[in-house]
XYZ file of N, CA, C and O in Angstrom:
708
model
N -19.982 20.121 9.765
C -19.836 19.275 8.360
C -19.040 18.024 9.120
O -19.265 16.902 8.615
N -18.041 18.385 9.895
C -17.134 16.945 10.381
C -17.930 16.172 11.294
O -17.850 15.084 11.232
N -19.030 16.701 11.902
C -19.861 15.649 12.851
C -20.828 15.242 11.770
O -21.201 13.760 12.034
N -21.168 15.505 10.667
C -22.011 14.912 9.619
C -21.346 13.726 9.124
O -21.793 12.574 8.931
N -19.977 13.964 8.802
C -18.912 13.043 7.941
C -18.993 11.940 9.021
O -18.799 10.559 8.680
N -18.613 12.287 10.220
C -18.383 11.102 11.249
C -19.711 10.240 11.398
O -19.548 9.072 11.546
N -20.694 10.592 11.397
C -22.190 9.927 11.580
C -22.065 9.329 10.295
O -22.701 8.033 10.403
N -22.118 9.885 9.055
C -22.030 8.974 7.687
C -21.203 7.705 7.791
O -21.598 6.639 7.319
N -19.615 8.091 8.517
C -18.789 7.116 8.338
C -19.187 6.014 9.294
O -19.085 4.713 9.048
N -19.647 6.390 10.302
C -20.045 5.429 11.307
C -21.349 4.442 10.793
O -21.267 2.998 11.141
N -21.921 4.722 9.947
C -23.373 3.937 9.419
C -23.112 3.523 8.284
O -23.981 2.702 7.789
N -22.014 3.758 7.317
C -21.859 3.319 5.923
C -21.774 1.944 5.889
O -22.342 1.157 5.185
N -20.857 1.478 6.781
C -20.722 -0.189 6.729
C -21.803 -0.779 7.290
O -22.357 -1.834 6.494
N -22.300 -0.555 8.214
C -23.696 -1.533 8.745
C -24.994 -1.379 7.637
O -25.629 -2.315 7.506
N -25.026 -0.149 7.230
C -25.970 0.153 6.192
C -25.879 -0.725 4.875
O -26.731 -1.528 4.350
N -24.755 -0.853 4.581
C -24.235 -1.573 3.360
C -24.505 -3.124 3.642
O -24.820 -4.090 2.866
N -23.975 -3.673 4.815
C -24.036 -5.075 5.267
C -25.664 -5.406 5.188
O -25.700 -6.564 4.795
N -26.496 -4.508 5.654
C -27.874 -4.906 5.615
C -28.554 -4.518 4.209
O -29.419 -5.422 3.782
N -27.990 -3.633 3.489
C -28.533 -3.582 2.242
C -28.457 -4.736 1.032
O -29.280 -5.109 0.295
N -27.227 -5.000 1.098
C -26.738 -6.039 0.137
C -27.540 -7.200 0.147
O -28.251 -7.650 -0.815
N -27.823 -8.033 1.254
C -28.559 -9.139 1.318
C -29.981 -8.963 1.167
O -30.695 -9.743 0.442
N -30.576 -7.812 1.559
C -31.771 -7.499 1.297
C -32.284 -7.181 -0.302
O -33.108 -7.917 -0.835
N -31.460 -6.322 -0.977
C -31.364 -6.431 -2.174
C -31.203 -7.672 -2.945
O -31.984 -7.983 -3.777
N -30.518 -8.439 -2.636
C -30.410 -9.792 -3.304
C -31.498 -10.567 -3.101
O -31.952 -11.459 -3.977
N -32.161 -10.488 -1.896
C -33.379 -11.354 -1.521
C -34.438 -10.915 -2.534
O -35.231 -11.436 -3.007
N -34.293 -9.541 -2.699
C -35.427 -9.033 -3.436
C -35.394 -9.551 -5.054
O -36.349 -9.590 -5.873
N -34.261 -9.552 -5.435
C -33.828 -10.036 -6.929
C -33.836 -11.482 -6.849
O -33.348 -12.117 -7.974
N -34.326 -12.388 -5.891
C -34.372 -13.678 -5.924
C -33.002 -14.444 -6.078
O -32.895 -15.505 -6.778
N -31.753 -13.511 -5.683
C -30.422 -14.189 -5.530
C -30.499 -15.264 -4.407
O -30.571 -14.510 -3.432
N -30.082 -16.532 -4.454
C -29.444 -17.228 -3.249
C -28.321 -16.717 -2.616
O -27.052 -17.133 -2.841
N -28.808 -15.871 -1.603
C -27.682 -15.109 -0.951
C -26.460 -16.073 -0.337
O -25.334 -15.798 -0.508
N -26.903 -17.099 0.435
C -26.166 -17.954 1.172
C -24.975 -18.668 0.182
O -23.970 -18.728 0.413
N -25.984 -19.220 -0.720
C -25.122 -20.332 -1.678
C -24.094 -19.419 -2.270
O -23.015 -20.137 -2.807
N -24.625 -18.164 -2.947
C -23.614 -17.317 -3.495
C -22.366 -17.121 -2.747
O -21.166 -16.717 -3.208
N -22.718 -16.776 -1.489
C -21.513 -16.545 -0.581
C -20.363 -17.645 -0.537
O -19.538 -17.629 -0.606
N -21.115 -18.915 -0.262
C -20.184 -20.198 0.015
C -19.403 -20.270 -1.549
O -18.501 -20.756 -1.237
N -20.066 -20.357 -2.560
C -19.313 -20.369 -3.746
C -18.282 -19.290 -3.948
O -17.023 -19.859 -4.411
N -18.322 -18.238 -3.481
C -17.541 -17.183 -3.815
C -16.314 -17.479 -2.612
O -15.065 -17.440 -3.019
N -16.801 -18.110 -1.547
C -15.601 -18.420 -0.559
C -14.795 -19.503 -1.067
O -13.645 -19.469 -0.980
N -15.557 -20.655 -1.622
C -14.897 -21.718 -2.547
C -13.432 -21.048 -3.450
O -12.596 -21.595 -3.334
N -14.147 -20.211 -4.281
C -13.327 -19.797 -5.282
C -12.149 -18.955 -4.710
O -10.839 -18.955 -5.111
N -12.461 -18.138 -3.651
C -11.290 -17.420 -2.702
C -10.323 -18.233 -2.035
O -9.150 -17.923 -2.388
N -10.724 -19.475 -1.462
C -9.861 -20.140 -1.141
C -8.986 -20.999 -1.991
O -7.566 -21.033 -1.776
N -9.230 -21.427 -3.229
C -8.574 -21.982 -4.039
C -7.571 -20.856 -4.759
O -6.429 -21.099 -5.175
N -8.047 -19.512 -4.961
C -7.144 -18.381 -5.583
C -6.044 -18.205 -4.170
O -4.878 -18.122 -4.833
N -6.511 -18.246 -2.886
C -5.272 -18.126 -2.030
C -4.367 -19.103 -1.924
O -2.925 -18.989 -2.089
N -4.623 -20.390 -2.147
C -3.822 -21.578 -2.290
C -3.062 -21.297 -3.635
O -1.790 -21.506 -3.554
N -3.365 -20.760 -4.884
C -2.937 -20.824 -6.025
C -1.667 -19.458 -5.934
O -0.694 -19.597 -6.644
N -1.819 -18.404 -4.985
C -0.703 -17.424 -5.011
C 0.410 -17.537 -4.106
O 1.262 -16.901 -3.801
N -0.070 -18.763 -3.128
C 0.985 -18.693 -2.006
C 2.391 -18.874 -2.483
O 3.384 -18.355 -1.878
N 2.956 -19.612 -3.435
C 4.166 -19.551 -3.986
C 4.841 -18.299 -4.600
O 6.221 -17.916 -4.228
N 3.931 -17.428 -5.036
C 4.446 -16.168 -5.563
C 4.460 -15.291 -3.976
O 5.612 -14.470 -4.292
N 3.743 -15.169 -3.404
C 3.854 -14.467 -2.091
C 5.271 -14.825 -1.240
O 6.085 -14.171 -0.671
N 5.342 -16.246 -1.286
C 6.560 -16.776 -0.385
C 7.817 -16.426 -1.214
O 9.027 -15.706 -0.640
N 7.869 -16.417 -2.617
C 8.833 -15.750 -3.400
C 9.276 -14.479 -2.984
O 10.272 -14.144 -3.108
N 8.228 -13.451 -3.318
C 8.436 -12.192 -2.931
C 9.210 -11.936 -1.489
O 9.592 -11.147 -1.342
N 8.278 -12.555 -0.661
C 8.778 -12.385 0.879
C 10.447 -12.927 1.016
O 11.015 -12.191 1.636
N 10.655 -13.762 0.360
C 12.203 -14.371 0.383
C 13.113 -12.996 -0.061
O 14.165 -12.813 0.444
N 12.636 -12.600 -1.364
C 13.526 -11.458 -1.923
C 13.547 -10.425 -1.158
O 14.628 -9.846 -1.024
N 12.536 -9.870 -0.624
C 12.448 -8.782 0.368
C 13.607 -8.909 1.382
O 14.036 -7.988 1.975
N 13.166 -10.056 2.312
C 14.259 -10.698 3.369
C 15.658 -10.515 3.036
O 16.378 -10.028 3.660
N 16.244 -11.006 1.825
C 17.374 -11.297 1.170
C 17.989 -9.582 1.070
O 18.832 -9.214 1.369
N 17.074 -9.014 0.581
C 17.339 -7.472 0.249
C 17.660 -6.618 1.497
O 18.889 -6.012 1.547
N 16.915 -6.734 2.529
C 17.091 -5.900 3.830
C 18.312 -6.877 4.508
O 19.295 -5.982 5.049
N 18.255 -7.973 4.572
C 19.483 -8.647 5.484
C 20.873 -8.432 4.635
O 22.019 -8.430 5.264
N 21.149 -8.346 3.389
C 22.361 -8.093 2.840
C 22.958 -6.780 3.001
O 24.169 -6.822 2.748
N 22.251 -5.669 3.553
C 22.740 -4.682 3.744
C 22.761 -3.695 2.686
O 22.993 -2.456 2.532
N 21.758 -3.996 1.456
C 22.061 -3.410 0.356
C 20.956 -2.151 0.541
O 21.451 -0.950 -0.156
N 19.988 -2.093 1.322
C 19.160 -1.055 1.625
C 19.890 -0.067 2.284
O 19.695 1.143 1.793
N 20.618 -0.229 3.583
C 21.527 0.566 4.200
C 22.331 1.191 3.399
O 22.874 2.278 3.456
N 23.048 0.157 2.532
C 24.450 0.899 1.738
C 23.638 2.075 0.637
O 24.367 2.865 0.359
N 22.388 1.756 0.003
C 22.093 2.566 -0.626
C 21.723 3.981 -0.307
O 21.807 4.933 -0.771
N 21.053 3.860 1.163
C 20.554 5.206 1.991
C 21.956 5.975 2.181
O 21.995 7.038 2.124
N 22.862 4.999 2.652
C 24.187 6.051 3.002
C 24.627 6.693 1.761
O 25.281 7.812 1.864
N 24.577 6.072 0.757
C 25.302 6.674 -0.442
C 24.423 7.743 -1.078
O 24.842 8.773 -1.623
N 23.018 7.670 -0.701
C 22.184 8.716 -1.185
C 21.959 10.227 -0.232
O 21.529 10.948 -0.521
N 22.509 9.909 1.021
C 22.292 10.640 2.116
C 22.916 12.231 1.653
O 22.160 13.293 1.673
N 24.016 12.326 1.137
C 24.452 13.911 0.778
C 23.657 14.479 -0.124
O 23.267 15.422 -0.085
N 23.266 13.708 -1.246
C 22.360 14.260 -2.321
C 20.933 14.518 -1.677
O 20.170 15.910 -1.982
N 20.306 13.788 -0.789
C 18.938 13.939 -0.311
C 19.110 15.198 0.702
O 18.518 16.223 0.723
N 20.253 15.350 1.675
C 20.311 16.348 2.422
C 20.684 17.866 1.636
O 20.256 18.964 2.190
N 21.102 17.739 0.443
C 21.321 19.113 -0.246
C 20.094 19.576 -0.754
O 19.611 20.788 -0.997
N 19.112 18.544 -0.833
C 17.921 19.104 -1.336
C 16.800 19.260 -0.255
O 15.739 19.410 -0.219
N 17.405 19.396 1.162
C 16.618 19.488 2.242
C 15.549 18.156 2.609
O 14.455 18.361 3.143
N 15.861 17.113 1.955
C 15.029 15.740 2.195
C 15.468 14.969 3.399
O 16.819 14.571 3.320
N 14.694 14.557 4.390
C 15.343 13.724 5.390
C 15.470 12.316 4.677
O 14.897 11.834 4.243
N 16.974 11.788 5.139
C 17.557 10.770 4.300
C 16.652 9.647 4.835
O 16.485 8.401 4.510
N 16.101 9.922 6.097
C 15.444 8.576 7.059
C 14.220 8.094 6.255
O 13.644 7.117 6.568
N 13.494 8.867 5.264
C 12.396 8.623 4.457
C 12.663 7.455 3.252
O 11.951 6.940 2.690
N 13.862 7.737 2.792
C 14.409 6.880 1.673
C 13.810 5.554 1.746
O 13.562 5.038 0.674
N 14.406 4.778 2.740
C 14.024 3.216 2.818
C 12.497 3.020 2.848
O 12.054 1.964 2.079
N 11.499 3.927 3.046
C 10.353 3.877 2.933
C 9.881 3.546 1.464
O 8.984 3.253 1.205
N 10.610 4.619 0.834
C 10.469 4.870 -0.635
C 10.726 3.731 -1.612
O 9.983 3.233 -2.344
N 11.537 2.790 -0.742
C 12.200 1.680 -1.553
C 11.335 0.558 -1.039
O 10.958 -0.434 -2.043
N 10.898 0.579 0.038
C 10.129 -0.460 0.715
C 8.681 -0.692 0.162
O 8.195 -1.666 0.329
N 7.853 0.600 0.268
C 6.670 0.696 -0.252
C 6.280 -0.156 -1.515
O 5.167 -0.690 -1.419
N 6.690 -0.005 -2.621
C 6.256 -0.801 -3.581
C 6.636 -2.357 -3.447
O 5.891 -3.121 -4.237
N 7.237 -2.679 -2.685
C 7.680 -4.158 -2.208
C 6.593 -4.687 -1.187
O 6.124 -5.939 -1.522
N 6.279 -4.145 -0.219
C 5.641 -4.862 0.584
C 4.735 -3.825 1.706
O 5.205 -2.692 2.371
N 3.537 -3.948 1.877
C 2.666 -2.770 2.584
C 3.060 -3.485 4.039
O 3.093 -2.142 4.838
N 3.235 -4.188 4.667
C 3.377 -4.514 6.035
C 4.754 -4.039 6.361
O 4.870 -3.418 7.270
N 5.766 -4.180 5.689
C 6.817 -3.785 5.891
C 7.058 -2.381 5.983
O 7.742 -1.569 6.751
N 6.373 -1.779 4.790
C 6.586 -0.287 4.658
C 5.847 0.378 6.139
O 6.085 1.488 6.748
N 4.518 -0.302 6.208
C 3.921 0.212 7.549
C 4.550 0.118 8.734
O 4.611 1.031 9.808
N 5.318 -0.890 8.983
C 6.243 -1.051 10.011
C 7.163 -0.131 10.287
O 7.618 0.559 11.284
N 7.764 0.212 9.033
C 8.894 1.469 8.893
C 8.220 2.473 9.444
O 8.718 3.444 10.132
N 7.224 2.859 8.684
C 6.432 4.235 8.894
C 6.071 4.080 10.376
O 6.486 5.272 11.110
N 5.766 3.395 11.137
C 5.342 3.250 12.539
C 6.532 3.372 13.335
O 6.593 4.231 14.438
N 7.736 2.901 12.923
C 9.022 3.210 13.726
C 9.524 4.335 13.507
O 10.110 5.107 14.390
N 9.534 5.029 12.187
C 9.617 6.457 12.242
C 9.051 7.476 12.985
O 9.293 8.428 13.491
N 7.565 7.303 13.141
C 6.536 8.152 14.009
C 6.978 7.820 15.438
O 6.963 8.736 16.021
N 7.288 6.712 15.769
C 7.690 6.509 17.275
C 8.714 7.064 17.555
O 9.057 7.732 18.652
N 9.770 7.109 16.673
C 11.193 7.721 16.626
C 11.126 9.306 16.544
O 11.437 9.970 17.445
N 10.646 9.807 15.666
C 10.530 11.277 15.425
C 9.259 11.938 15.958
O 9.322 13.154 15.761
N 8.214 11.457 16.024
C 7.035 12.041 16.237
C 5.928 12.071 15.032
O 6.583 12.372 14.058
N 4.795 11.951 15.478
C 3.828 12.187 14.133
C 3.816 13.693 13.439
O 3.477 13.742 12.297
N 4.067 14.560 14.294
C 4.126 16.021 14.007
C 5.622 16.586 13.471
O 5.601 17.692 12.906
N 6.483 15.527 13.358
C 7.553 15.875 12.962
C 7.772 15.976 11.498
O 6.599 15.317 10.663
N 8.593 16.804 10.616
C 8.856 16.593 9.292
C 8.660 15.064 8.660
O 8.031 14.421 7.959
N 9.553 14.183 9.338
C 10.044 12.932 9.002
C 8.308 11.777 8.943
O 8.232 11.361 8.321
N 7.863 12.118 10.118
C 6.685 11.770 10.360
C 5.589 12.139 9.392
O 4.674 11.171 9.160
N 5.463 13.092 9.064
C 4.465 13.837 8.158
C 4.709 13.157 6.621
O 4.048 12.745 5.968
N 6.084 13.117 6.317
C 6.150 12.618 5.055
C 6.045 11.207 5.055
O 5.494 10.860 4.120
N 6.229 10.376 5.875
C 6.245 9.139 6.123
C 4.597 8.760 6.077
O 4.464 7.956 5.150
N 4.115 9.562 6.753
C 2.508 9.190 6.669
C 1.955 9.324 5.289
O 1.048 8.890 4.845
N 2.509 10.543 4.615
C 2.048 11.079 3.424
C 2.527 10.057 2.302
O 1.700 9.530 1.306
N 3.689 9.578 2.413
C 4.041 8.544 1.472
C 3.431 7.178 1.448
O 3.003 6.762 0.464
N 3.281 6.891 2.936
C 2.381 5.672 3.139
C 0.781 5.790 2.367
O 0.497 4.655 1.954
N 0.205 6.965 2.529
C -1.036 6.880 1.936
C -0.971 7.586 0.285
O -1.970 7.169 -0.628
N 0.210 7.538 -0.045
C 0.232 8.123 -1.536
C 0.879 7.280 -2.475
O 0.843 7.430 -3.878
N 1.390 6.134 -2.337
C 2.002 5.324 -2.962
C 1.145 3.985 -2.810
O 0.542 3.530 -1.877
N 1.781 2.846 -3.711
C 0.890 1.611 -3.569
C 2.028 0.512 -3.633
O 3.532 0.762 -3.531
N 1.674 -0.822 -3.005
C 2.669 -1.698 -3.023
C 2.660 -2.660 -4.332
O 2.041 -3.694 -4.539
N 3.184 -2.061 -5.277
C 3.272 -2.330 -6.802
C 3.601 -3.897 -7.060
O 2.839 -4.527 -7.414
N 4.658 -4.150 -6.319
C 5.317 -5.518 -6.747
C 4.385 -6.599 -5.968
O 4.150 -7.633 -6.563
N 3.889 -6.017 -4.994
C 2.872 -7.120 -4.401
C 1.391 -7.403 -5.026
O 0.978 -8.366 -5.230
N 1.018 -6.312 -5.410
C -0.033 -5.924 -6.320
C -0.013 -6.894 -7.338
O -0.819 -8.117 -7.963
N 1.155 -6.843 -8.264
C 1.512 -7.362 -9.423
C 1.734 -8.908 -9.212
O 1.020 -9.880 -9.860
N 2.465 -9.358 -8.063
C 2.626 -10.643 -7.824
C 1.399 -11.346 -7.551
O 1.136 -12.366 -8.148
N 0.539 -10.920 -6.928
C -0.925 -11.435 -6.341
C -1.556 -11.635 -7.414
O -2.206 -12.562 -7.878
N -2.045 -10.493 -7.806
C -3.089 -10.419 -8.764
C -2.629 -11.112 -10.191
O -3.400 -11.789 -10.850
N -1.654 -10.671 -10.742
C -1.182 -11.239 -11.744
C -0.753 -12.883 -11.548
O -1.273 -13.616 -12.746
N -0.340 -13.366 -10.551
C -0.079 -14.769 -10.304
C -1.457 -15.429 -10.305
O -1.717 -16.653 -10.807
N -2.391 -14.672 -9.688
C -3.769 -15.406 -9.511
C -4.739 -15.659 -10.925
O -5.180 -16.639 -10.887
N -4.437 -14.775 -11.689
C -4.775 -15.022 -13.197
C -4.226 -15.357 -14.195
O -4.514 -15.581 -15.318
N -2.709 -15.809 -13.894
C -1.845 -16.321 -14.918
C -1.251 -15.472 -15.767
O -0.822 -15.981 -16.715
N -1.435 -14.361 -15.606
C -0.450 -13.322 -16.301
C 1.019 -13.408 -16.094
O 1.590 -13.382 -14.917
N 1.753 -13.627 -17.252
C 3.137 -13.953 -17.198
C 3.900 -12.701 -17.661
O 5.183 -12.550 -17.062
N 3.522 -11.852 -18.465
C 4.033 -10.701 -19.205
C 3.511 -9.518 -18.287
O 2.621 -8.890 -18.873
N 4.120 -8.858 -17.391
C 3.505 -7.625 -16.960
C 4.670 -6.437 -16.797
O 4.356 -5.680 -15.872
N 5.466 -6.410 -17.671
C 6.501 -5.478 -17.802
C 5.872 -4.245 -18.041
O 6.472 -3.105 -17.332
N 4.939 -3.842 -18.789
C 4.365 -2.323 -18.719
C 3.613 -2.185 -17.254
O 3.767 -0.958 -17.033
N 2.917 -3.003 -16.830
C 2.156 -2.646 -15.641
C 3.227 -2.456 -14.462
O 3.227 -1.622 -13.625
N 4.298 -3.272 -14.476
C 5.478 -2.749 -13.552
C 6.161 -1.680 -13.647
O 6.100 -0.809 -12.911
N 6.422 -1.130 -15.139
C 7.354 0.215 -15.434
C 6.218 1.144 -14.723
O 6.693 1.999 -14.345
N 4.833 0.880 -15.088
C 3.934 2.228 -14.905
C 3.640 2.285 -13.342
O 3.620 3.369 -12.841
N 3.556 1.313 -12.586
C 3.396 1.040 -11.225
C 4.519 1.683 -10.510
O 4.342 2.490 -9.523
N 5.770 1.259 -10.943
C 6.935 1.813 -10.403
C 7.256 3.307 -10.177
O 7.469 4.169 -9.587
N 6.777 3.842 -11.490
C 6.974 5.224 -12.223
C 5.849 5.949 -10.991
O 5.998 6.986 -10.734
N 4.777 5.359 -11.178
C 3.991 5.924 -10.377
C 3.887 6.044 -8.751
O 3.873 7.159 -8.164
N 4.678 5.119 -8.310
C 5.251 5.146 -6.926
C 6.297 6.085 -6.725
O 6.308 6.695 -5.599
N 7.032 6.189 -7.909
C 8.095 7.167 -7.701
C 7.783 8.669 -7.629
O 7.924 9.522 -6.948
N 6.729 9.130 -8.499
C 5.805 10.332 -8.518
C 5.165 10.535 -7.258
O 5.365 11.488 -6.669
N 4.650 9.520 -6.505
C 3.726 9.724 -5.594
C 4.851 9.752 -4.282
O 4.639 10.914 -3.514
N 5.841 9.340 -4.170
C 6.998 9.468 -3.328
C 7.527 10.893 -3.427
O 7.549 11.652 -2.462
N 7.666 11.449 -4.461
C 8.298 12.847 -4.795
C 7.425 13.871 -4.421
O 7.729 14.715 -3.669
N 6.074 13.535 -5.041
C 4.869 14.443 -4.554
C 4.672 14.524 -3.275
O 4.256 15.808 -2.720
N 4.729 13.612 -2.488
C 4.734 13.497 -1.033
C 5.497 14.086 -0.422
O 5.354 15.245 0.626
N 7.013 14.225 -0.597
C 7.812 14.927 0.028
C 7.631 16.437 -0.404
O 7.856 17.147 0.690
N 7.578 16.948 -1.540
C 7.362 18.032 -2.163
C 5.950 18.865 -1.264
O 6.159 19.959 -1.003
N 5.007 18.054 -1.238
C 3.841 18.875 -0.651
C 4.154 19.004 0.833
O 3.688 20.020 1.315
N 4.655 18.030 1.581
C 4.921 18.161 3.069
C 6.043 19.251 3.096
O 5.782 20.229 4.017
N 6.996 19.373 2.359
C 7.995 20.531 2.794
C 7.216 21.851 2.135
O 7.716 22.854 2.956
N 6.558 22.020 1.281
C 5.842 23.117 0.972
C 4.891 23.496 1.963
O 4.652 24.613 2.386
N 4.118 22.667 2.443
C 3.048 22.993 3.431
C 3.658 23.093 5.006
O 3.115 23.820 5.825
N 4.383 22.162 5.370
C 4.986 22.114 6.657
C 6.646 22.657 6.719
O 6.923 22.678 8.034
N 7.246 22.842 6.153
C 8.692 23.084 5.949
C 8.918 24.502 5.907
O 8.483 25.498 6.275
């Protein structure tokens, strides 16, 4: 079964890359012209979201450089330890909704420090896969289409990130603890 999945995974992308232009050709779609038009639209979208991205990156940098993250983790450490939750993973739960790259760098650092098979490494990996970069997604996609009021999307997104974070910890402690 594992060998079959590996073969399927290796061939999925090349088959799709070959299939899509062939299908478009048979449907009489001008493939290259459609690609160029899409690339033009993508470039203008990228230009329009740059101010939103810069603002978010500045806010994240200020949050980390101010010491607010370290203060919050220090304040929460006794509570987390009473629940047998490693306090080292709390910054990941805070960073993950803000930035994918920052949270991935933090996860990589945790895995280098504690090892991939440690409880901290397992929780960090599970959190990384169980949550999303909510504020980044809202900033980029809402900014690209001009949505100004995303309060319900923000509440639902952050709540689902919290549930994903707690569930990842619970499942790892249940399975590996």
